[in-house]
Amino acid sequence: MKVDGLEDKLAVVTGAARGIGFSIAQTLANQGARVALLDIQPQAVADAARKIRGANGFVADITNGSSVESAFAAVRRKMGSIEVLVNNAGIIAWKTFAEGSEADWDRSMLVNAKGVYLCCRAVYDDMKSRRKGCIVNVTSSAAKKASMACPHYGASKAAALNLTLSLAADLAPHGVRVNGIAPSLIATDMFEGKDVVQLSPIGRLGKPTEVADAVAFLCSDNASFITGEILDVNGGFLMD
């Protein structure tokens, strides 16, 4: 799927060393964007960046404000002004409410909610002052639907979803668009060893590239009149 307006734009993708994040980075690069891959794993992000033409890898702990600021400063020094941010990094603990611990709750909130906040904060002033930019936050169907299997994850993703809408309202008058993607039932490590195909009305798991294509659309000029939206990519999982 070819979209318009991503040529030569600098896009930062978090959690980009593997899975959906790597697919997003690769897809944006294929659309002509210059891509900065952020991940907490130094070797993995370096290896991933080498697989994408013109990409650069940067190490960041998105739960730590100083680490985020340092990483984004390094991106700007090496590659220029950031025009697109995709907050993809996330974790999940497959534990019920009774099984989960306080540490599980804190870790979910740190990565899935605070991490999104810190990375958005790192581009907020620059995008607002330049009156241009696009942010896409990867949330989840779990943010919209009760889940006994991973309530910590769902709550943290719901926080990211609400932040997405709040930022969209804040930045819309300044020419900056903020949207979200809510995937589910995607063939990644998250569902490894779990029999979930029967939950998909479309009869299969989604591909990381299908999420990446949706992200590329929202980052492109084709979506220039779209902000404050959460696009479901889930094979009909949330249909009533």
mmCIF file of N, CA and C in Angstrom, residues 85-219:
data_model
loop_
_atom_site.group_PDB
_atom_site.id
_atom_site.type_symbol
_atom_site.label_atom_id
_atom_site.label_comp_id
_atom_site.label_asym_id
_atom_site.label_seq_id
_atom_site.Cartn_x
_atom_site.Cartn_y
_atom_site.Cartn_z
ATOM 1 N N LEU A 85 6.152 10.299 15.328
ATOM 2 C CA LEU A 85 6.459 9.453 16.482
ATOM 3 C C LEU A 85 5.441 8.325 16.550
ATOM 4 N N VAL A 86 5.943 7.106 16.626
ATOM 5 C CA VAL A 86 5.072 5.939 16.816
ATOM 6 C C VAL A 86 5.460 5.275 18.132
ATOM 7 N N ASN A 87 4.579 5.363 19.105
ATOM 8 C CA ASN A 87 4.803 4.737 20.404
ATOM 9 C C ASN A 87 4.268 3.306 20.365
ATOM 10 N N ASN A 88 5.168 2.372 20.135
ATOM 11 C CA ASN A 88 4.788 0.971 20.001
ATOM 12 C C ASN A 88 5.214 0.107 21.186
ATOM 13 N N ALA A 89 6.283 0.486 21.880
ATOM 14 C CA ALA A 89 6.836 -0.358 22.941
ATOM 15 C C ALA A 89 5.775 -0.713 23.983
ATOM 16 N N GLY A 90 5.752 -1.973 24.380
ATOM 17 C CA GLY A 90 4.783 -2.406 25.382
ATOM 18 C C GLY A 90 5.128 -3.785 25.909
ATOM 19 N N ILE A 91 4.546 -4.113 27.050
ATOM 20 C CA ILE A 91 4.726 -5.433 27.653
ATOM 21 C C ILE A 91 3.369 -5.969 28.083
ATOM 22 N N ILE A 92 3.310 -7.280 28.294
ATOM 23 C CA ILE A 92 2.084 -7.907 28.793
ATOM 24 C C ILE A 92 2.436 -8.996 29.788
ATOM 25 N N ALA A 93 1.634 -9.100 30.812
ATOM 26 C CA ALA A 93 1.747 -10.197 31.777
ATOM 27 C C ALA A 93 0.424 -10.956 31.751
ATOM 28 N N TRP A 94 0.482 -12.211 31.338
ATOM 29 C CA TRP A 94 -0.738 -13.015 31.266
ATOM 30 C C TRP A 94 -1.066 -13.531 32.665
ATOM 31 N N LYS A 95 -1.629 -12.649 33.471
ATOM 32 C CA LYS A 95 -1.996 -12.996 34.839
ATOM 33 C C LYS A 95 -3.359 -12.402 35.155
ATOM 34 N N THR A 96 -4.174 -13.172 35.842
ATOM 35 C CA THR A 96 -5.458 -12.646 36.278
ATOM 36 C C THR A 96 -5.239 -11.616 37.386
ATOM 37 N N PHE A 97 -6.307 -10.940 37.779
ATOM 38 C CA PHE A 97 -6.200 -9.959 38.857
ATOM 39 C C PHE A 97 -5.648 -10.610 40.119
ATOM 40 N N ALA A 98 -6.135 -11.817 40.450
ATOM 41 C CA ALA A 98 -5.690 -12.507 41.664
ATOM 42 C C ALA A 98 -4.234 -12.950 41.563
ATOM 43 N N GLU A 99 -3.807 -13.327 40.370
ATOM 44 C CA GLU A 99 -2.438 -13.805 40.178
ATOM 45 C C GLU A 99 -1.413 -12.675 40.115
ATOM 46 N N GLY A 100 -1.834 -11.538 39.621
ATOM 47 C CA GLY A 100 -0.902 -10.430 39.418
ATOM 48 C C GLY A 100 -0.488 -9.781 40.727
ATOM 49 N N SER A 101 0.714 -9.248 40.714
ATOM 50 C CA SER A 101 1.270 -8.604 41.909
ATOM 51 C C SER A 101 1.296 -7.085 41.729
ATOM 52 N N GLU A 102 1.629 -6.399 42.815
ATOM 53 C CA GLU A 102 1.815 -4.956 42.728
ATOM 54 C C GLU A 102 2.925 -4.616 41.729
ATOM 55 N N ALA A 103 3.960 -5.439 41.702
ATOM 56 C CA ALA A 103 5.058 -5.219 40.759
ATOM 57 C C ALA A 103 4.586 -5.372 39.310
ATOM 58 N N ASP A 104 3.695 -6.333 39.059
ATOM 59 C CA ASP A 104 3.146 -6.507 37.713
ATOM 60 C C ASP A 104 2.364 -5.264 37.289
ATOM 61 N N TRP A 105 1.572 -4.751 38.211
ATOM 62 C CA TRP A 105 0.792 -3.546 37.934
ATOM 63 C C TRP A 105 1.724 -2.369 37.628
ATOM 64 N N ASP A 106 2.712 -2.172 38.484
ATOM 65 C CA ASP A 106 3.625 -1.035 38.309
ATOM 66 C C ASP A 106 4.383 -1.132 36.994
ATOM 67 N N ARG A 107 4.857 -2.321 36.654
ATOM 68 C CA ARG A 107 5.621 -2.488 35.420
ATOM 69 C C ARG A 107 4.752 -2.230 34.198
ATOM 70 N N SER A 108 3.516 -2.723 34.216
ATOM 71 C CA SER A 108 2.603 -2.483 33.094
ATOM 72 C C SER A 108 2.354 -0.995 32.905
ATOM 73 N N MET A 109 2.099 -0.298 34.007
ATOM 74 C CA MET A 109 1.830 1.128 33.922
ATOM 75 C C MET A 109 3.062 1.919 33.491
ATOM 76 N N LEU A 110 4.227 1.503 33.964
ATOM 77 C CA LEU A 110 5.459 2.201 33.599
ATOM 78 C C LEU A 110 5.721 2.132 32.102
ATOM 79 N N VAL A 111 5.664 0.924 31.550
ATOM 80 C CA VAL A 111 6.005 0.754 30.129
ATOM 81 C C VAL A 111 4.867 1.211 29.222
ATOM 82 N N ASN A 112 3.661 0.744 29.484
ATOM 83 C CA ASN A 112 2.554 0.935 28.548
ATOM 84 C C ASN A 112 1.874 2.294 28.649
ATOM 85 N N ALA A 113 2.000 2.955 29.778
ATOM 86 C CA ALA A 113 1.358 4.260 29.958
ATOM 87 C C ALA A 113 2.397 5.376 30.132
ATOM 88 N N LYS A 114 3.246 5.252 31.157
ATOM 89 C CA LYS A 114 4.241 6.304 31.373
ATOM 90 C C LYS A 114 5.200 6.414 30.191
ATOM 91 N N GLY A 115 5.574 5.285 29.601
ATOM 92 C CA GLY A 115 6.475 5.326 28.457
ATOM 93 C C GLY A 115 5.906 6.132 27.312
ATOM 94 N N VAL A 116 4.622 5.966 27.045
ATOM 95 C CA VAL A 116 3.964 6.744 25.990
ATOM 96 C C VAL A 116 3.977 8.229 26.350
ATOM 97 N N TYR A 117 3.653 8.526 27.607
ATOM 98 C CA TYR A 117 3.654 9.913 28.076
ATOM 99 C C TYR A 117 5.021 10.565 27.900
ATOM 100 N N LEU A 118 6.081 9.870 28.328
ATOM 101 C CA LEU A 118 7.422 10.454 28.260
ATOM 102 C C LEU A 118 7.869 10.700 26.827
ATOM 103 N N CYS A 119 7.571 9.766 25.934
ATOM 104 C CA CYS A 119 7.983 9.940 24.537
ATOM 105 C C CYS A 119 7.170 11.041 23.862
ATOM 106 N N CYS A 120 5.884 11.137 24.178
ATOM 107 C CA CYS A 120 5.084 12.236 23.647
ATOM 108 C C CYS A 120 5.615 13.574 24.172
ATOM 109 N N ARG A 121 5.973 13.604 25.433
ATOM 110 C CA ARG A 121 6.506 14.830 26.016
ATOM 111 C C ARG A 121 7.798 15.254 25.319
ATOM 112 N N ALA A 122 8.583 14.272 24.878
ATOM 113 C CA ALA A 122 9.866 14.563 24.244
ATOM 114 C C ALA A 122 9.720 15.256 22.890
ATOM 115 N N VAL A 123 8.566 15.113 22.241
ATOM 116 C CA VAL A 123 8.358 15.771 20.941
ATOM 117 C C VAL A 123 7.320 16.890 21.010
ATOM 118 N N TYR A 124 6.634 17.007 22.122
ATOM 119 C CA TYR A 124 5.485 17.908 22.251
ATOM 120 C C TYR A 124 5.836 19.358 21.903
ATOM 121 N N ASP A 125 6.831 19.914 22.580
ATOM 122 C CA ASP A 125 7.151 21.333 22.379
ATOM 123 C C ASP A 125 7.599 21.614 20.955
ATOM 124 N N ASP A 126 8.432 20.740 20.414
ATOM 125 C CA ASP A 126 8.970 20.961 19.072
ATOM 126 C C ASP A 126 7.879 20.883 18.014
ATOM 127 N N MET A 127 7.039 19.842 18.086
ATOM 128 C CA MET A 127 5.958 19.716 17.099
ATOM 129 C C MET A 127 4.974 20.873 17.223
ATOM 130 N N LYS A 128 4.672 21.260 18.455
ATOM 131 C CA LYS A 128 3.716 22.348 18.670
ATOM 132 C C LYS A 128 4.251 23.658 18.120
ATOM 133 N N SER A 129 5.514 23.958 18.366
ATOM 134 C CA SER A 129 6.086 25.228 17.909
ATOM 135 C C SER A 129 6.247 25.257 16.391
ATOM 136 N N ARG A 130 6.551 24.108 15.793
ATOM 137 C CA ARG A 130 6.716 24.059 14.339
ATOM 138 C C ARG A 130 5.385 23.909 13.615
ATOM 139 N N ARG A 131 4.319 23.619 14.400
ATOM 140 C CA ARG A 131 2.971 23.449 13.868
ATOM 141 C C ARG A 131 2.912 22.351 12.806
ATOM 142 N N LYS A 132 3.626 21.286 13.081
ATOM 143 C CA LYS A 132 3.578 20.126 12.187
ATOM 144 C C LYS A 132 4.057 18.909 12.951
ATOM 145 N N GLY A 133 3.521 17.771 12.577
ATOM 146 C CA GLY A 133 3.924 16.533 13.214
ATOM 147 C C GLY A 133 2.759 15.571 13.345
ATOM 148 N N CYS A 134 3.105 14.332 13.626
ATOM 149 C CA CYS A 134 2.103 13.277 13.746
ATOM 150 C C CYS A 134 2.560 12.275 14.795
ATOM 151 N N ILE A 135 1.660 11.905 15.679
ATOM 152 C CA ILE A 135 1.920 10.893 16.706
ATOM 153 C C ILE A 135 0.899 9.776 16.554
ATOM 154 N N VAL A 136 1.378 8.542 16.574
ATOM 155 C CA VAL A 136 0.489 7.377 16.595
ATOM 156 C C VAL A 136 0.885 6.507 17.785
ATOM 157 N N ASN A 137 -0.060 6.271 18.671
ATOM 158 C CA ASN A 137 0.168 5.438 19.847
ATOM 159 C C ASN A 137 -0.481 4.072 19.652
ATOM 160 N N VAL A 138 0.302 3.024 19.829
ATOM 161 C CA VAL A 138 -0.230 1.666 19.703
ATOM 162 C C VAL A 138 -0.841 1.268 21.038
ATOM 163 N N THR A 139 -2.171 1.195 21.062
ATOM 164 C CA THR A 139 -2.860 0.762 22.273
ATOM 165 C C THR A 139 -3.215 -0.720 22.104
ATOM 166 N N SER A 140 -4.457 -1.092 22.311
ATOM 167 C CA SER A 140 -4.846 -2.499 22.203
ATOM 168 C C SER A 140 -6.354 -2.624 22.311
ATOM 169 N N SER A 141 -6.882 -3.687 21.742
ATOM 170 C CA SER A 141 -8.297 -4.005 21.961
ATOM 171 C C SER A 141 -8.580 -4.208 23.448
ATOM 172 N N ALA A 142 -7.548 -4.613 24.194
ATOM 173 C CA ALA A 142 -7.711 -4.821 25.638
ATOM 174 C C ALA A 142 -8.045 -3.528 26.360
ATOM 175 N N ALA A 143 -7.775 -2.378 25.732
ATOM 176 C CA ALA A 143 -8.126 -1.097 26.327
ATOM 177 C C ALA A 143 -9.624 -0.832 26.258
ATOM 178 N N LYS A 144 -10.313 -1.570 25.389
ATOM 179 C CA LYS A 144 -11.733 -1.340 25.152
ATOM 180 C C LYS A 144 -12.617 -2.476 25.644
ATOM 181 N N LYS A 145 -12.018 -3.610 25.956
ATOM 182 C CA LYS A 145 -12.800 -4.812 26.271
ATOM 183 C C LYS A 145 -12.260 -5.467 27.539
ATOM 184 N N ALA A 146 -13.148 -5.863 28.424
ATOM 185 C CA ALA A 146 -12.717 -6.512 29.658
ATOM 186 C C ALA A 146 -11.938 -7.784 29.367
ATOM 187 N N SER A 147 -10.876 -8.002 30.130
ATOM 188 C CA SER A 147 -10.066 -9.206 29.954
ATOM 189 C C SER A 147 -9.680 -9.760 31.313
ATOM 190 N N MET A 148 -10.197 -10.929 31.624
ATOM 191 C CA MET A 148 -9.814 -11.578 32.874
ATOM 192 C C MET A 148 -8.380 -12.081 32.836
ATOM 193 N N ALA A 149 -7.834 -12.273 31.617
ATOM 194 C CA ALA A 149 -6.510 -12.878 31.465
ATOM 195 C C ALA A 149 -5.372 -11.891 31.680
ATOM 196 N N CYS A 150 -5.645 -10.604 31.463
ATOM 197 C CA CYS A 150 -4.551 -9.620 31.581
ATOM 198 C C CYS A 150 -5.091 -8.241 31.954
ATOM 199 N N PRO A 151 -5.731 -8.101 33.129
ATOM 200 C CA PRO A 151 -6.322 -6.819 33.497
ATOM 201 C C PRO A 151 -5.306 -5.701 33.686
ATOM 202 N N HIS A 152 -4.093 -6.039 34.131
ATOM 203 C CA HIS A 152 -3.060 -5.009 34.305
ATOM 204 C C HIS A 152 -2.734 -4.375 32.946
ATOM 205 N N TYR A 153 -2.582 -5.239 31.943
ATOM 206 C CA TYR A 153 -2.280 -4.787 30.584
ATOM 207 C C TYR A 153 -3.409 -3.921 30.048
ATOM 208 N N GLY A 154 -4.646 -4.387 30.186
ATOM 209 C CA GLY A 154 -5.787 -3.642 29.672
ATOM 210 C C GLY A 154 -5.909 -2.265 30.289
ATOM 211 N N ALA A 155 -5.690 -2.186 31.600
ATOM 212 C CA ALA A 155 -5.789 -0.897 32.277
ATOM 213 C C ALA A 155 -4.706 0.062 31.802
ATOM 214 N N SER A 156 -3.501 -0.447 31.611
ATOM 215 C CA SER A 156 -2.405 0.413 31.163
ATOM 216 C C SER A 156 -2.623 0.886 29.729
ATOM 217 N N LYS A 157 -3.143 0.011 28.890
ATOM 218 C CA LYS A 157 -3.420 0.397 27.513
ATOM 219 C C LYS A 157 -4.597 1.375 27.433
ATOM 220 N N ALA A 158 -5.562 1.246 28.346
ATOM 221 C CA ALA A 158 -6.664 2.209 28.400
ATOM 222 C C ALA A 158 -6.143 3.592 28.771
ATOM 223 N N ALA A 159 -5.144 3.639 29.642
ATOM 224 C CA ALA A 159 -4.533 4.921 29.993
ATOM 225 C C ALA A 159 -3.878 5.550 28.769
ATOM 226 N N ALA A 160 -3.171 4.729 27.989
ATOM 227 C CA ALA A 160 -2.530 5.241 26.770
ATOM 228 C C ALA A 160 -3.565 5.713 25.757
ATOM 229 N N LEU A 161 -4.683 5.003 25.679
ATOM 230 C CA LEU A 161 -5.749 5.390 24.759
ATOM 231 C C LEU A 161 -6.312 6.754 25.141
ATOM 232 N N ASN A 162 -6.583 6.951 26.423
ATOM 233 C CA ASN A 162 -7.143 8.223 26.860
ATOM 234 C C ASN A 162 -6.149 9.360 26.659
ATOM 235 N N LEU A 163 -4.869 9.089 26.923
ATOM 236 C CA LEU A 163 -3.850 10.109 26.684
ATOM 237 C C LEU A 163 -3.811 10.496 25.211
ATOM 238 N N THR A 164 -3.984 9.528 24.338
ATOM 239 C CA THR A 164 -4.014 9.789 22.901
ATOM 240 C C THR A 164 -5.107 10.793 22.553
ATOM 241 N N LEU A 165 -6.299 10.574 23.071
ATOM 242 C CA LEU A 165 -7.416 11.464 22.775
ATOM 243 C C LEU A 165 -7.202 12.842 23.378
ATOM 244 N N SER A 166 -6.655 12.895 24.593
ATOM 245 C CA SER A 166 -6.411 14.176 25.252
ATOM 246 C C SER A 166 -5.364 14.990 24.497
ATOM 247 N N LEU A 167 -4.300 14.328 24.063
ATOM 248 C CA LEU A 167 -3.263 15.020 23.294
ATOM 249 C C LEU A 167 -3.781 15.490 21.939
ATOM 250 N N ALA A 168 -4.645 14.679 21.336
ATOM 251 C CA ALA A 168 -5.216 15.070 20.043
ATOM 252 C C ALA A 168 -5.988 16.379 20.182
ATOM 253 N N ALA A 169 -6.768 16.506 21.246
ATOM 254 C CA ALA A 169 -7.527 17.733 21.471
ATOM 255 C C ALA A 169 -6.601 18.910 21.759
ATOM 256 N N ASP A 170 -5.545 18.647 22.511
ATOM 257 C CA ASP A 170 -4.569 19.677 22.871
ATOM 258 C C ASP A 170 -3.833 20.205 21.639
ATOM 259 N N LEU A 171 -3.399 19.304 20.767
ATOM 260 C CA LEU A 171 -2.496 19.683 19.680
ATOM 261 C C LEU A 171 -3.183 19.990 18.353
ATOM 262 N N ALA A 172 -4.449 19.639 18.221
ATOM 263 C CA ALA A 172 -5.151 19.894 16.958
ATOM 264 C C ALA A 172 -5.080 21.354 16.517
ATOM 265 N N PRO A 173 -5.275 22.343 17.420
ATOM 266 C CA PRO A 173 -5.192 23.735 16.986
ATOM 267 C C PRO A 173 -3.797 24.156 16.530
ATOM 268 N N HIS A 174 -2.812 23.310 16.789
ATOM 269 C CA HIS A 174 -1.431 23.630 16.441
ATOM 270 C C HIS A 174 -0.926 22.805 15.253
ATOM 271 N N GLY A 175 -1.848 22.155 14.546
ATOM 272 C CA GLY A 175 -1.484 21.448 13.329
ATOM 273 C C GLY A 175 -0.836 20.101 13.526
ATOM 274 N N VAL A 176 -0.895 19.567 14.740
ATOM 275 C CA VAL A 176 -0.285 18.272 15.042
ATOM 276 C C VAL A 176 -1.394 17.244 15.240
ATOM 277 N N ARG A 177 -1.290 16.132 14.543
ATOM 278 C CA ARG A 177 -2.306 15.087 14.640
ATOM 279 C C ARG A 177 -1.837 13.972 15.580
ATOM 280 N N VAL A 178 -2.784 13.459 16.372
ATOM 281 C CA VAL A 178 -2.494 12.364 17.311
ATOM 282 C C VAL A 178 -3.589 11.317 17.181
ATOM 283 N N ASN A 179 -3.200 10.106 16.835
ATOM 284 C CA ASN A 179 -4.143 9.008 16.676
ATOM 285 C C ASN A 179 -3.612 7.755 17.358
ATOM 286 N N GLY A 180 -4.447 6.743 17.408
ATOM 287 C CA GLY A 180 -4.038 5.475 18.000
ATOM 288 C C GLY A 180 -4.400 4.303 17.104
ATOM 289 N N ILE A 181 -3.697 3.220 17.319
ATOM 290 C CA ILE A 181 -3.993 1.941 16.683
ATOM 291 C C ILE A 181 -4.298 0.957 17.804
ATOM 292 N N ALA A 182 -5.371 0.199 17.664
ATOM 293 C CA ALA A 182 -5.729 -0.790 18.683
ATOM 294 C C ALA A 182 -5.736 -2.179 18.053
ATOM 295 N N PRO A 183 -4.582 -2.836 18.023
ATOM 296 C CA PRO A 183 -4.526 -4.182 17.436
ATOM 297 C C PRO A 183 -4.955 -5.257 18.429
ATOM 298 N N SER A 184 -5.256 -6.411 17.888
ATOM 299 C CA SER A 184 -5.510 -7.597 18.713
ATOM 300 C C SER A 184 -5.369 -8.827 17.831
ATOM 301 N N LEU A 185 -5.051 -9.938 18.468
ATOM 302 C CA LEU A 185 -4.937 -11.213 17.764
ATOM 303 C C LEU A 185 -3.944 -11.128 16.604
ATOM 304 N N ILE A 186 -2.780 -10.541 16.888
ATOM 305 C CA ILE A 186 -1.721 -10.405 15.893
ATOM 306 C C ILE A 186 -0.676 -11.485 16.147
ATOM 307 N N ALA A 187 -0.151 -12.071 15.102
ATOM 308 C CA ALA A 187 0.795 -13.180 15.215
ATOM 309 C C ALA A 187 2.176 -12.675 15.648
ATOM 310 N N THR A 188 2.327 -12.460 16.956
ATOM 311 C CA THR A 188 3.593 -12.040 17.543
ATOM 312 C C THR A 188 3.888 -12.931 18.755
ATOM 313 N N ASP A 189 4.995 -12.640 19.408
ATOM 314 C CA ASP A 189 5.362 -13.396 20.610
ATOM 315 C C ASP A 189 4.298 -13.322 21.688
ATOM 316 N N MET A 190 3.499 -12.262 21.675
ATOM 317 C CA MET A 190 2.463 -12.091 22.697
ATOM 318 C C MET A 190 1.520 -13.282 22.760
ATOM 319 N N PHE A 191 1.207 -13.859 21.598
ATOM 320 C CA PHE A 191 0.255 -14.963 21.550
ATOM 321 C C PHE A 191 0.925 -16.319 21.307
ATOM 322 N N GLU A 192 2.240 -16.360 21.432
ATOM 323 C CA GLU A 192 2.952 -17.619 21.223
ATOM 324 C C GLU A 192 2.470 -18.680 22.221
ATOM 325 N N GLY A 193 2.095 -19.831 21.701
ATOM 326 C CA GLY A 193 1.645 -20.929 22.548
ATOM 327 C C GLY A 193 0.207 -20.821 23.015
ATOM 328 N N LYS A 194 -0.514 -19.802 22.553
ATOM 329 C CA LYS A 194 -1.909 -19.611 22.971
ATOM 330 C C LYS A 194 -2.843 -19.896 21.793
ATOM 331 N N ASP A 195 -3.878 -20.652 22.070
ATOM 332 C CA ASP A 195 -4.846 -21.034 21.042
ATOM 333 C C ASP A 195 -5.948 -19.977 20.994
ATOM 334 N N VAL A 196 -5.753 -18.961 20.160
ATOM 335 C CA VAL A 196 -6.691 -17.843 20.135
ATOM 336 C C VAL A 196 -7.330 -17.629 18.765
ATOM 337 N N VAL A 197 -6.995 -18.461 17.796
ATOM 338 C CA VAL A 197 -7.545 -18.258 16.449
ATOM 339 C C VAL A 197 -9.070 -18.304 16.471
ATOM 340 N N GLN A 198 -9.635 -19.130 17.351
ATOM 341 C CA GLN A 198 -11.087 -19.250 17.401
ATOM 342 C C GLN A 198 -11.766 -17.962 17.857
ATOM 343 N N LEU A 199 -10.996 -17.034 18.426
ATOM 344 C CA LEU A 199 -11.555 -15.751 18.859
ATOM 345 C C LEU A 199 -11.654 -14.744 17.709
ATOM 346 N N SER A 200 -11.064 -15.089 16.568
ATOM 347 C CA SER A 200 -11.020 -14.167 15.431
ATOM 348 C C SER A 200 -12.177 -14.429 14.478
ATOM 349 N N PRO A 201 -13.127 -13.500 14.338
ATOM 350 C CA PRO A 201 -14.220 -13.686 13.393
ATOM 351 C C PRO A 201 -13.746 -13.904 11.963
ATOM 352 N N ILE A 202 -12.586 -13.341 11.626
ATOM 353 C CA ILE A 202 -12.083 -13.464 10.263
ATOM 354 C C ILE A 202 -11.344 -14.791 10.053
ATOM 355 N N GLY A 203 -11.133 -15.543 11.137
ATOM 356 C CA GLY A 203 -10.623 -16.898 11.025
ATOM 357 C C GLY A 203 -9.123 -17.067 11.007
ATOM 358 N N ARG A 204 -8.380 -16.034 11.337
ATOM 359 C CA ARG A 204 -6.919 -16.136 11.375
ATOM 360 C C ARG A 204 -6.362 -15.043 12.267
ATOM 361 N N LEU A 205 -5.073 -15.157 12.600
ATOM 362 C CA LEU A 205 -4.393 -14.077 13.291
ATOM 363 C C LEU A 205 -3.945 -13.022 12.278
ATOM 364 N N GLY A 206 -3.853 -11.802 12.745
ATOM 365 C CA GLY A 206 -3.363 -10.740 11.892
ATOM 366 C C GLY A 206 -1.852 -10.794 11.748
ATOM 367 N N LYS A 207 -1.352 -10.120 10.743
ATOM 368 C CA LYS A 207 0.086 -10.041 10.500
ATOM 369 C C LYS A 207 0.620 -8.708 11.012
ATOM 370 N N PRO A 208 1.837 -8.687 11.548
ATOM 371 C CA PRO A 208 2.433 -7.403 11.956
ATOM 372 C C PRO A 208 2.425 -6.374 10.824
ATOM 373 N N THR A 209 2.574 -6.824 9.592
ATOM 374 C CA THR A 209 2.571 -5.890 8.462
ATOM 375 C C THR A 209 1.219 -5.212 8.283
ATOM 376 N N GLU A 210 0.146 -5.894 8.696
ATOM 377 C CA GLU A 210 -1.180 -5.296 8.573
ATOM 378 C C GLU A 210 -1.367 -4.170 9.585
ATOM 379 N N VAL A 211 -0.769 -4.316 10.759
ATOM 380 C CA VAL A 211 -0.760 -3.217 11.724
ATOM 381 C C VAL A 211 0.114 -2.087 11.196
ATOM 382 N N ALA A 212 1.270 -2.444 10.652
ATOM 383 C CA ALA A 212 2.207 -1.446 10.134
ATOM 384 C C ALA A 212 1.587 -0.627 9.006
ATOM 385 N N ASP A 213 0.839 -1.268 8.127
ATOM 386 C CA ASP A 213 0.188 -0.542 7.034
ATOM 387 C C ASP A 213 -0.812 0.481 7.570
ATOM 388 N N ALA A 214 -1.531 0.104 8.634
ATOM 389 C CA ALA A 214 -2.493 1.029 9.235
ATOM 390 C C ALA A 214 -1.779 2.217 9.871
ATOM 391 N N VAL A 215 -0.652 1.959 10.517
ATOM 392 C CA VAL A 215 0.146 3.040 11.105
ATOM 393 C C VAL A 215 0.649 3.977 10.008
ATOM 394 N N ALA A 216 1.170 3.403 8.930
ATOM 395 C CA ALA A 216 1.678 4.222 7.828
ATOM 396 C C ALA A 216 0.588 5.124 7.261
ATOM 397 N N PHE A 217 -0.614 4.594 7.139
ATOM 398 C CA PHE A 217 -1.728 5.407 6.656
ATOM 399 C C PHE A 217 -1.971 6.597 7.585
ATOM 400 N N LEU A 218 -2.037 6.349 8.892
ATOM 401 C CA LEU A 218 -2.315 7.429 9.833
ATOM 402 C C LEU A 218 -1.193 8.469 9.875
ATOM 403 N N CYS A 219 0.026 8.047 9.557
ATOM 404 C CA CYS A 219 1.165 8.977 9.540
ATOM 405 C C CYS A 219 1.248 9.773 8.246
#
